[in-house]
Short mmCIF file of C-alpha atoms in Angstrom, two decimals:
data_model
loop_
_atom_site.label_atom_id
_atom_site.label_comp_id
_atom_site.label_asym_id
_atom_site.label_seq_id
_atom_site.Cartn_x
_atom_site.Cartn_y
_atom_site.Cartn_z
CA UNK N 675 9.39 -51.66 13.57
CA UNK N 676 6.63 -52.84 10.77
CA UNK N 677 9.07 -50.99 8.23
CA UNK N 678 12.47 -52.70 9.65
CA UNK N 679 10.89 -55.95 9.66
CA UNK N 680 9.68 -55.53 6.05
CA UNK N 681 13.14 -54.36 4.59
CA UNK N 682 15.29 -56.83 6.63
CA UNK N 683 13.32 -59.58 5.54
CA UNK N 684 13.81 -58.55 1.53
CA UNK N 685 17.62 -57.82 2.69
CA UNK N 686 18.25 -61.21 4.08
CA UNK N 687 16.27 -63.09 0.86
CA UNK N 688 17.77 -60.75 -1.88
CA UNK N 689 21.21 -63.37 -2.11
CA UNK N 690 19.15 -66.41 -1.78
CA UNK N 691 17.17 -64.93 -4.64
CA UNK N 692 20.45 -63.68 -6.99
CA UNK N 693 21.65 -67.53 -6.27
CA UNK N 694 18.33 -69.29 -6.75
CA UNK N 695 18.61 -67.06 -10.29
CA UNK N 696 22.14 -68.22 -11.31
CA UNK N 697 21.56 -71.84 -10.62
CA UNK N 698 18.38 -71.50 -12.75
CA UNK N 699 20.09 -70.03 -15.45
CA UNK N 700 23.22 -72.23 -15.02
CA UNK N 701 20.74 -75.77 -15.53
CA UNK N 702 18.22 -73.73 -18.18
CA UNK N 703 20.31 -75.38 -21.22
CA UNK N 704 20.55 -78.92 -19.59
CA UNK N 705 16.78 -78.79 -18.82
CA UNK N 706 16.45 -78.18 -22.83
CA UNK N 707 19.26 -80.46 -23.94
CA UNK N 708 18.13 -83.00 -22.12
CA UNK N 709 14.59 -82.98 -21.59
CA UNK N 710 14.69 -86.61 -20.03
CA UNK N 711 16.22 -85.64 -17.16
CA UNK N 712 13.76 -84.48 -15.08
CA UNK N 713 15.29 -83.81 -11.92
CA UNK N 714 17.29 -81.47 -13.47
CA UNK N 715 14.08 -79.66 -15.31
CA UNK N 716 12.32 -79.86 -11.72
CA UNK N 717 15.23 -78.15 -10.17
CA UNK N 718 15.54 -75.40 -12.68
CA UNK N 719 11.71 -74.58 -12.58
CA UNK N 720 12.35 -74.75 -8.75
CA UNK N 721 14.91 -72.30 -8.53
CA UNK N 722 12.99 -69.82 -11.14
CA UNK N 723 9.74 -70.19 -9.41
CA UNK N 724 11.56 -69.11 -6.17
CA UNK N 725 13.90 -66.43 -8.01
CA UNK N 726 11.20 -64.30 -9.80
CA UNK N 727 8.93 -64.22 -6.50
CA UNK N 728 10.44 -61.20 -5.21
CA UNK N 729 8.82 -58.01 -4.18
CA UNK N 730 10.41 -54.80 -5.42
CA UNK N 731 9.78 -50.96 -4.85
CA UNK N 732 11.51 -49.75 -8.16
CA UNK N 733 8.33 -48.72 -10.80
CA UNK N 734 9.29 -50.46 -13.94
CA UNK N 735 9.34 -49.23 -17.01
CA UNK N 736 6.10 -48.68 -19.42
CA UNK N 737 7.62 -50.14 -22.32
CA UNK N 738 4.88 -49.37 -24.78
CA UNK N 739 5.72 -50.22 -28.23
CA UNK N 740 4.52 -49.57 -31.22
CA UNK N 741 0.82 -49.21 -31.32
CA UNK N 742 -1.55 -49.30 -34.34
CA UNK N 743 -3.21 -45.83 -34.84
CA UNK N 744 -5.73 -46.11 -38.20
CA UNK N 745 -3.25 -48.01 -40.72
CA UNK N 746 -0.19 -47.46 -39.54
CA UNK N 747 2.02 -48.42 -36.65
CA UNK N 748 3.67 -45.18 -35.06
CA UNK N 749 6.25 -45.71 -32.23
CA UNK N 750 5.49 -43.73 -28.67
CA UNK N 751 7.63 -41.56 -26.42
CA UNK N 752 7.06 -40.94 -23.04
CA UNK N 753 7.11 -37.08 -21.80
CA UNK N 754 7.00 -35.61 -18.42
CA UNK N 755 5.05 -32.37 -19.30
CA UNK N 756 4.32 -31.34 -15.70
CA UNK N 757 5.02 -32.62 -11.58
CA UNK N 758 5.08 -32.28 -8.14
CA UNK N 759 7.46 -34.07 -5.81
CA UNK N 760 4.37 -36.66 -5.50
CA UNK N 761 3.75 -37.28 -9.02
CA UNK N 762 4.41 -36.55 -12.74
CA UNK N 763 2.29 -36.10 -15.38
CA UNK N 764 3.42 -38.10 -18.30
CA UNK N 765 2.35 -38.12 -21.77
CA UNK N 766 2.76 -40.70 -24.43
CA UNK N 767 3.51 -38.94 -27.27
CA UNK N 768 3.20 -40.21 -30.80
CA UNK N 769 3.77 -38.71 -34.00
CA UNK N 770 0.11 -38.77 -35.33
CA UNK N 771 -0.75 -35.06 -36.90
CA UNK N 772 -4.52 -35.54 -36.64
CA UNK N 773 -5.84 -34.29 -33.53
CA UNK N 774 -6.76 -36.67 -31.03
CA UNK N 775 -8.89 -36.50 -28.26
CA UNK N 776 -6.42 -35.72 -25.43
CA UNK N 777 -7.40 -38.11 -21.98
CA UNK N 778 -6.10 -38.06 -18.83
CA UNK N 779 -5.80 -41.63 -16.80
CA UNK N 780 -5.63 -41.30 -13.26
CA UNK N 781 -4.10 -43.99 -12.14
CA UNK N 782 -4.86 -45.99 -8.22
CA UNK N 783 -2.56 -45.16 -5.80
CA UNK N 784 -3.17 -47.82 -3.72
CA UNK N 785 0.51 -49.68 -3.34
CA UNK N 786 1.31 -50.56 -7.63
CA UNK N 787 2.99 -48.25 -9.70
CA UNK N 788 1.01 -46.45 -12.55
CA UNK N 789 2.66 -48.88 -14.71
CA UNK N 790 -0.13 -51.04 -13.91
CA UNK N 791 -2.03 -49.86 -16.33
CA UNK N 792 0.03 -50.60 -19.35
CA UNK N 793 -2.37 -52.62 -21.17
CA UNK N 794 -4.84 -49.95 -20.47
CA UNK N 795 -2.51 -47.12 -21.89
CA UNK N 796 -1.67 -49.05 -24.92
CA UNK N 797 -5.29 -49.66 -26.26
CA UNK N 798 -6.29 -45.98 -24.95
CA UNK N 799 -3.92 -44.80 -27.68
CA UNK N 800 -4.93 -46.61 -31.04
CA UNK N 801 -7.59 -43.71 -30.68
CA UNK N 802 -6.45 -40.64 -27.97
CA UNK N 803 -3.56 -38.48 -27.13
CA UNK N 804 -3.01 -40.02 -23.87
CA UNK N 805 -1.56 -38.77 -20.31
CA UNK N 806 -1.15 -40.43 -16.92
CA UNK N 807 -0.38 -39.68 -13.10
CA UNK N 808 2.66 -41.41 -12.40
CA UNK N 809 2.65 -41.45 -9.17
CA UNK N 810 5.79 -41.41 -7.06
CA UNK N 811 7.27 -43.69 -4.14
CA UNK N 812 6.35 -41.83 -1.08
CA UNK N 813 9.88 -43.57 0.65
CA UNK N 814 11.64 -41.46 -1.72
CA UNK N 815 9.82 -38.06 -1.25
CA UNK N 816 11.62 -35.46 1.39
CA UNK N 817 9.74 -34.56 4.32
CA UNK N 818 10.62 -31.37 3.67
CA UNK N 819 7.41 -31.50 0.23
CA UNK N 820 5.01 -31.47 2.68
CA UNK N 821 1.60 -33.76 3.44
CA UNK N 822 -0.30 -35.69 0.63
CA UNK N 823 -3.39 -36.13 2.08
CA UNK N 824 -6.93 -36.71 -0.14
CA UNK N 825 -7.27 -33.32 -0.19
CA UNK N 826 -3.64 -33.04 -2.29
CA UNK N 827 -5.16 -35.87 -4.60
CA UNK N 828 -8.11 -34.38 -5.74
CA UNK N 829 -5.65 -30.85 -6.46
CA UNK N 830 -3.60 -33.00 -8.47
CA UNK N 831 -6.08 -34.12 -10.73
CA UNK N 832 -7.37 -30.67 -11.02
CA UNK N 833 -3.85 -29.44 -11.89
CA UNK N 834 -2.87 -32.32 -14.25
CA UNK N 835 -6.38 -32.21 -16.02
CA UNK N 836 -5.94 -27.84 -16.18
CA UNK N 837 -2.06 -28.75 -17.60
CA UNK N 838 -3.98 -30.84 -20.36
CA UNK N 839 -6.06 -27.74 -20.91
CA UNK N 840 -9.55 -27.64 -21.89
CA UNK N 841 -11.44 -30.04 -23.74
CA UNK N 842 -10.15 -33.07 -22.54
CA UNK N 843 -11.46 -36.47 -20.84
CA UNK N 844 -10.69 -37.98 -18.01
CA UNK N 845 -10.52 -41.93 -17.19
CA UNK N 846 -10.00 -43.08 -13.46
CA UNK N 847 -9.31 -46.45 -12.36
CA UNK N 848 -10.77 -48.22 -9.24
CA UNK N 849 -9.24 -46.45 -5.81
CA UNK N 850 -9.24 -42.67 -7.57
CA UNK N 851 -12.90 -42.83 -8.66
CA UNK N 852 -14.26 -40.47 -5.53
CA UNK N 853 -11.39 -38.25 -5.99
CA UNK N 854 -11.63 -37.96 -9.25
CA UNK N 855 -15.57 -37.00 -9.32
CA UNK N 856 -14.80 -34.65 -6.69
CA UNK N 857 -12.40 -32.66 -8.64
CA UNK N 858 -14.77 -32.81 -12.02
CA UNK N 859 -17.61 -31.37 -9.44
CA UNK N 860 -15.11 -28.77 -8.01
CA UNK N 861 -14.42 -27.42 -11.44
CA UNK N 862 -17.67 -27.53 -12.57
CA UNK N 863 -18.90 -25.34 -9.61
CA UNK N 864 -16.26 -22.93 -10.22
CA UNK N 865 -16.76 -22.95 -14.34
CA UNK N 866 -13.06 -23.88 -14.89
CA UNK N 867 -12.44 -23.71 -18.21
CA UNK N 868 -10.41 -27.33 -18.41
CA UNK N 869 -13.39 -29.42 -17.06
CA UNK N 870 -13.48 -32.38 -19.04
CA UNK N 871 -15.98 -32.61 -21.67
CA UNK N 872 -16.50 -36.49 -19.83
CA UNK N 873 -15.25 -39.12 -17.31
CA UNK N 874 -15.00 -42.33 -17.18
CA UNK N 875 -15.45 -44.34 -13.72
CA UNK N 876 -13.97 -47.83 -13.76
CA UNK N 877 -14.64 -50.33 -11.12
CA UNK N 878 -14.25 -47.59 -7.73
CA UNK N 879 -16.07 -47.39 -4.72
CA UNK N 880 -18.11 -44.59 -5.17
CA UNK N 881 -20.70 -46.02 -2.51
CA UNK N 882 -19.04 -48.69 -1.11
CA UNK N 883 -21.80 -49.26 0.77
CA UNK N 884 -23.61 -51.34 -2.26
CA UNK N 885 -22.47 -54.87 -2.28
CA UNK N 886 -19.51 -54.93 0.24
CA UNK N 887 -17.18 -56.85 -0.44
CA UNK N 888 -14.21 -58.29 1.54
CA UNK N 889 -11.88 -55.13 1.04
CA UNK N 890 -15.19 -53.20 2.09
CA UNK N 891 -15.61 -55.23 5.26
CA UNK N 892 -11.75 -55.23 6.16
CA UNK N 893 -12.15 -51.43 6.24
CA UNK N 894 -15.12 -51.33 7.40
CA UNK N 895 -14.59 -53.45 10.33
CA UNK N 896 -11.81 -51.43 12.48
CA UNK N 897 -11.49 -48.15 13.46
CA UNK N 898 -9.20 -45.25 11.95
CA UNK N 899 -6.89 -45.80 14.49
CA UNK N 900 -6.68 -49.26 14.59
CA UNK N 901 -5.24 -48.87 10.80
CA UNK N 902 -2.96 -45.77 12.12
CA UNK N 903 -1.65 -47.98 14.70
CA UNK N 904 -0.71 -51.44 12.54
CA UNK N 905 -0.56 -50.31 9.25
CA UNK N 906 1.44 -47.01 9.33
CA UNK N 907 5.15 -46.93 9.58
CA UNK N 908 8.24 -44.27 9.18
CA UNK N 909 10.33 -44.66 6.14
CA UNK N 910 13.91 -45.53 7.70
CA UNK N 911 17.05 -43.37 7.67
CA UNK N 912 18.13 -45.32 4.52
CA UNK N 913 15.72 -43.78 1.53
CA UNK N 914 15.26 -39.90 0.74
CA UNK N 915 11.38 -40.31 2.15
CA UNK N 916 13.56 -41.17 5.55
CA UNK N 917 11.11 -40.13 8.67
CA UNK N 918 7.93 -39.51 6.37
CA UNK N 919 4.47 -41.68 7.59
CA UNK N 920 3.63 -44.69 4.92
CA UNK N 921 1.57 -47.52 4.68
CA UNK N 922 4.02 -49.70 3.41
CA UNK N 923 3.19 -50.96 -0.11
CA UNK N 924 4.68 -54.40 1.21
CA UNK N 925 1.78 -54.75 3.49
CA UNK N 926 -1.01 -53.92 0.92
CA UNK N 927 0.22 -56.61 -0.79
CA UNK N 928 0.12 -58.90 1.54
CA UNK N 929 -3.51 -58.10 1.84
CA UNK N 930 -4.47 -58.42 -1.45
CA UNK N 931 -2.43 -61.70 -1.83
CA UNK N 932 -4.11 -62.91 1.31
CA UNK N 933 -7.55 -62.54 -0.36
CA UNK N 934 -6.79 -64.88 -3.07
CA UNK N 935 -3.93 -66.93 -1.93
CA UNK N 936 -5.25 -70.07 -3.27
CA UNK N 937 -5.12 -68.14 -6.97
CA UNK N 938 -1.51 -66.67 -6.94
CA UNK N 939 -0.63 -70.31 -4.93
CA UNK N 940 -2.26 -71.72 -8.32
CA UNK N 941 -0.54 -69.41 -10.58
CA UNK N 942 2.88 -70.69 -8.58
CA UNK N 943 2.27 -74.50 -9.28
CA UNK N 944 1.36 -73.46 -12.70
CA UNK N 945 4.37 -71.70 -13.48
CA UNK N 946 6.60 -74.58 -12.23
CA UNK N 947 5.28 -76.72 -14.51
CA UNK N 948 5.12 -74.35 -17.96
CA UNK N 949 9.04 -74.03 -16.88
CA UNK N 950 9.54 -77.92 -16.46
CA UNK N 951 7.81 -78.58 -20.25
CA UNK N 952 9.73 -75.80 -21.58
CA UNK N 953 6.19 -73.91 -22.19
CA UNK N 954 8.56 -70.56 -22.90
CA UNK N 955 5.14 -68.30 -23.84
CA UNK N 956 2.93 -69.26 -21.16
CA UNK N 957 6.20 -68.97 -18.82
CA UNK N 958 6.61 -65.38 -20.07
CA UNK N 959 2.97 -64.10 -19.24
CA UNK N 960 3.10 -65.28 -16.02
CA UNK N 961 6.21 -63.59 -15.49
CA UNK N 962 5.33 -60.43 -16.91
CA UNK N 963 2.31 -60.31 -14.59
CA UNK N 964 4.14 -60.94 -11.61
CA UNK N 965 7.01 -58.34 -12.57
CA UNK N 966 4.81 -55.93 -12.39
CA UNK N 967 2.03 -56.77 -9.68
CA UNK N 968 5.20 -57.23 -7.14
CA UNK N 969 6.42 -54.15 -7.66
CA UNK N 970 5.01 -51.84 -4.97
CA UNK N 971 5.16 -48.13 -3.90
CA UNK N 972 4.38 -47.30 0.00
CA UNK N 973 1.53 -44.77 0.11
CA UNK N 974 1.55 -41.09 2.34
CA UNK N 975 0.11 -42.41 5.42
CA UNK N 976 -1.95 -39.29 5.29
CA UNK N 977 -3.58 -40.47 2.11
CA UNK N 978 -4.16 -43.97 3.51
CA UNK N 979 -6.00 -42.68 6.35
CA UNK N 980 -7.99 -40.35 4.72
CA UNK N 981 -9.35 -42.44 2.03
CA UNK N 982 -10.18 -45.16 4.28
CA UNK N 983 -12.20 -43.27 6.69
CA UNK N 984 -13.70 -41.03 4.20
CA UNK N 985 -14.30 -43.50 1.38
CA UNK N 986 -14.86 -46.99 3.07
CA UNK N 987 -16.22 -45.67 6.37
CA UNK N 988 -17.91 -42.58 6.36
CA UNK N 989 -19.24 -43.03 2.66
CA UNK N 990 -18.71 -39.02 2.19
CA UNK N 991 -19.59 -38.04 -1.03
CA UNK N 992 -22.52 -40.83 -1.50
CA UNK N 993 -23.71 -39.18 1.73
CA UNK N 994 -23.48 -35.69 0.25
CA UNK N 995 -20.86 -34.90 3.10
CA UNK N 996 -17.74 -34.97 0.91
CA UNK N 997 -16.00 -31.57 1.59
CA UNK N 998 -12.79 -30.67 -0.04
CA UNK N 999 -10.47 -28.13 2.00
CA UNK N 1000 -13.31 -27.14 4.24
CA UNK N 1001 -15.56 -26.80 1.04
CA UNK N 1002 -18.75 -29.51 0.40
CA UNK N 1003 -18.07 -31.18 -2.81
CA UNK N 1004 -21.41 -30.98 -4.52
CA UNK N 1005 -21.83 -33.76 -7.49
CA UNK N 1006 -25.08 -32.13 -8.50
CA UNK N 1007 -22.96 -29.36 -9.83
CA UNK N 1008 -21.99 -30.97 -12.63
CA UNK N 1009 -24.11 -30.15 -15.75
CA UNK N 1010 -22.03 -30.48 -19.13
CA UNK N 1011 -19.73 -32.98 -18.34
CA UNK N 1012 -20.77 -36.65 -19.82
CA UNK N 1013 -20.07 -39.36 -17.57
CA UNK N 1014 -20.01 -43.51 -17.29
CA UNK N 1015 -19.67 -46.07 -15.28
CA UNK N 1016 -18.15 -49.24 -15.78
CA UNK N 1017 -18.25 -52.33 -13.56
CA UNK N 1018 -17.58 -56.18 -13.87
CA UNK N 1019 -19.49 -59.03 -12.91
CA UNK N 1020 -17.00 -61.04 -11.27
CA UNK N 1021 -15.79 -57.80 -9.64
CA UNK N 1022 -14.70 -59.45 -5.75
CA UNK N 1023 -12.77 -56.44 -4.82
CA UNK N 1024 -15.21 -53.39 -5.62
CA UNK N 1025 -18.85 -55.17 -5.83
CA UNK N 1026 -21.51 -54.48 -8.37
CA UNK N 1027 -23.37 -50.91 -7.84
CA UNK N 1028 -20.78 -49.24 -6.09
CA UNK N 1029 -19.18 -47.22 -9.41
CA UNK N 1030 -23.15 -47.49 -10.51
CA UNK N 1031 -23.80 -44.90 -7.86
CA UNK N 1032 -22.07 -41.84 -9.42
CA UNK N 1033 -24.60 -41.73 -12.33
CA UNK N 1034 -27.32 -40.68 -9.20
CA UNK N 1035 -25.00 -38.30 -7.78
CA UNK N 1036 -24.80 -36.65 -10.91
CA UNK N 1037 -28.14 -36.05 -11.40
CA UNK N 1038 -27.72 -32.61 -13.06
CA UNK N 1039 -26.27 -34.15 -15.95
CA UNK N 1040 -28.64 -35.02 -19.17
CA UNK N 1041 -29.84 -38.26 -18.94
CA UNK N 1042 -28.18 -38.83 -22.84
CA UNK N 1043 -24.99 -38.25 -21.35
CA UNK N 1044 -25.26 -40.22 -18.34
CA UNK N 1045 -23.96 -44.25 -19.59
CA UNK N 1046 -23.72 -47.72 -17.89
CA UNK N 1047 -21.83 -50.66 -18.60
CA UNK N 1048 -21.59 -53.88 -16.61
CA UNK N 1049 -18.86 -56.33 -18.45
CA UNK N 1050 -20.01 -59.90 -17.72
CA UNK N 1051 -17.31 -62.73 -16.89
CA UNK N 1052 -14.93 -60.27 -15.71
CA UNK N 1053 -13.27 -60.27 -12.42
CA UNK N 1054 -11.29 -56.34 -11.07
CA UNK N 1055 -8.39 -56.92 -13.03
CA UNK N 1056 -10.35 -57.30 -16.07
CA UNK N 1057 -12.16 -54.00 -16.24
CA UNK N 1058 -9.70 -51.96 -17.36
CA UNK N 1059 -7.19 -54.63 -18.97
CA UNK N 1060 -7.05 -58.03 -21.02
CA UNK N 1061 -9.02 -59.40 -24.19
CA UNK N 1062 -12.20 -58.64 -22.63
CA UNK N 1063 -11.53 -54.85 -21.70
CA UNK N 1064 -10.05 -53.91 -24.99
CA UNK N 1065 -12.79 -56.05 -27.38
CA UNK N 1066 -15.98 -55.52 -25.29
CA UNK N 1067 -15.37 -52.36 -22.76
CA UNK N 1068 -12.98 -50.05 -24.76
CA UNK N 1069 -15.51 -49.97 -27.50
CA UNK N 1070 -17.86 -48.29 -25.83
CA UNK N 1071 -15.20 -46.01 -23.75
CA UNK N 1072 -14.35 -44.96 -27.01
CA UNK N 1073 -17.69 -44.39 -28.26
CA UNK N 1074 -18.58 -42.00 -25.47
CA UNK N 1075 -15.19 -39.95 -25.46
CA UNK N 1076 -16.04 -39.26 -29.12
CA UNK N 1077 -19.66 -38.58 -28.73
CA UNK N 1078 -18.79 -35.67 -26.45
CA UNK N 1079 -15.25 -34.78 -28.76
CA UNK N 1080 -17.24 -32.09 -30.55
#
């Protein structure tokens, strides 16, 4: 029912939307011709505002242009180079002939498309060879590939990071954090040769137990199967992923909209008005943003579950209870692998200490190769994209990928 009542609500706005667009574009050259008339401007923004607020579940595209490497812009080309039915592992490929340290960014599946991380990718590669998990609509995966629990996350990474072969890095965003540490221990313990040389924790609830914040205390304050219950729904007969278990990515949206309503109701009110001045640049951002963060992917309801109870509930591998396929992920394992945390101030959904805690659990590892970096002024968003995250946090990213290159 959750799932129904999700789609037949997009279905019945989709040619209120397609209207709402062709009226907008219809009064777009009045509203410039005449900039005087103001009702007209008003109804234009109006009908935009309304138009572009529509959620999708198609990922869009990375788009990544040209990007400066040394002196010289080079264009990129995106690669698969190795997949599952869950997820692909795509490389941007550039025609630079120097070597570059090769990094692997596991991106959050937590209801956005990798393409989140754009802004992330494009700086990464002024500097790396970089590759991604692209992770894959679970509405349009068969039943017939299987489960994707936590346990098929953390084999990803090991896979994708083994496909990059050895002597790579590894980045993780927010949500993949534990995973990803569990994988780098899991490798360590069993010497595989492709165990990153470092990895890079940004802004994930290792402990979530430091500084809860809201998202903490949402998951924190029901019981698994309350969430199994209200949050998990069948794909219907429609999509390829028809019968599978999801938590819709509709509804994790919702959520995080709910959290800061007044913000994106802000944003709103603030794009009406760049439209009704004719502000075309400060119209475009906003709409680039939006493109993206209401495009959503419904998550394997397996993988939901799982993370929530193990990461938000049970605190598992701060505890030293993690285990992986009926093995204990041991943390302590890890020896040559360099590692850092990075955090932000402003940080509302994973709170200050909670990435922090990895560099304890990892207390085999040098003390020289253990780093710390708390970005002031920055909210979640901002630790791993924007001005601030490519002046002030990329810097030092870059600075530890290279110190352990070699």
């Amino acid at each position: 029912m959750i799932y129904r009542a999700l789609q037949a609500r997009q279905d019945a706005l989709a040619p209120w939307r397609a209207h709402a667009k062709g009226m907008a574009g219809w009064l777009g050259p009045w509203g410039v011709m005449h900039p005087a008339f103001d009702g007209l401007r008003a109804m234009r923004a109006a009908a935009d505002v309304f138009a572009q607020f529509a959620v999708t579940q198609t990922r869009p595209a990375f788009g990544i242009g040209p990007v400066r490497v040394g002196n010289r812009l080079v264009e990129v080309a995106e690669e698969v180079v190795a997949g599952t039915p869950f997820a692909s592992l795509v490389r941007f490929r550039t025609d630079v002939q120097t070597p570059l340290p090769r990094v692997l960014v596991v991106a959050p599946m937590s209801g956005h498309f990798a393409t989140l991380l754009r802004g992330t990718v494009q700086v990464l590669l002024q500097d790396h060879d970089v590759y991604i998990t692209d992770w894959h609509n679970a509405r349009d995966v068969p039943l017939s590939a299987g489960r994707f629990g936590l346990d098929e996350f953390i084999e990803h990474v090991m896979r994708f990071q083994e496909a990059i072969g050895p002597g790579g890095h590894v980045l993780a965003v927010c949500q993949p954090v534990v995973a990803v540490l569990s994988a780098v221990a899991l490798m360590a313990e069993d010497r595989n040769r492709a165990s990153p040389r470092s990895v890079t924790l940004m802004a994930g609830p290792i402990d979530a137990r430091q500084n809860p914040t809201k998202v903490n205390a949402l998951a924190a304050g029901h019981g698994i199967e309350w969430f199994e219950r209200n949050l998990i729904a069948r794909v219907p007969w429609r999509h390829q992923g028809s019968g599978r278990r999801v938590y819709p990515g509709a509804l994790q949206l919702s959520a995080f909209m709910s959290m800061n309503l007044d913000r994106h109701l802000k944003a709103h009110q603030d794009q009406f008005w760049a439209l009704f001045d004719g502000d075309v640049a400060r119209a475009a951002q906003h709409r680039r943003f939006y493109d993206e963060y209401l495009a959503v992917m419904d998550l394997p309801a397996e993988f939901f579950l799982e993370t929530v109870k193990t990461v938000f509930q049970d605190h598992a591998l701060a505890r030293g209870e993690m285990v992986w396929r009926g093995r204990r992920v041991r943390p302590e394992a890890i020896r040559r692998t360099a590692i850092m945390a990075v955090e932000g101030e402003k940080d509302d959904i994973c709170g200050i200490g909670q990435t922090m805690a990895a560099l304890d659990l990892c207390r085999s590892v040098p003390v020289t190769m253990r780093r710390y970096h708390l970005q002031t002024g920055v909210g979640h968003y901002g630790v791993f994209s924007g001005r601030r995250f490519a002046q002030a946090i990329y810097p030092r990213v870059r600075e530890m990928i290279q110190a352990n290159e070699g």
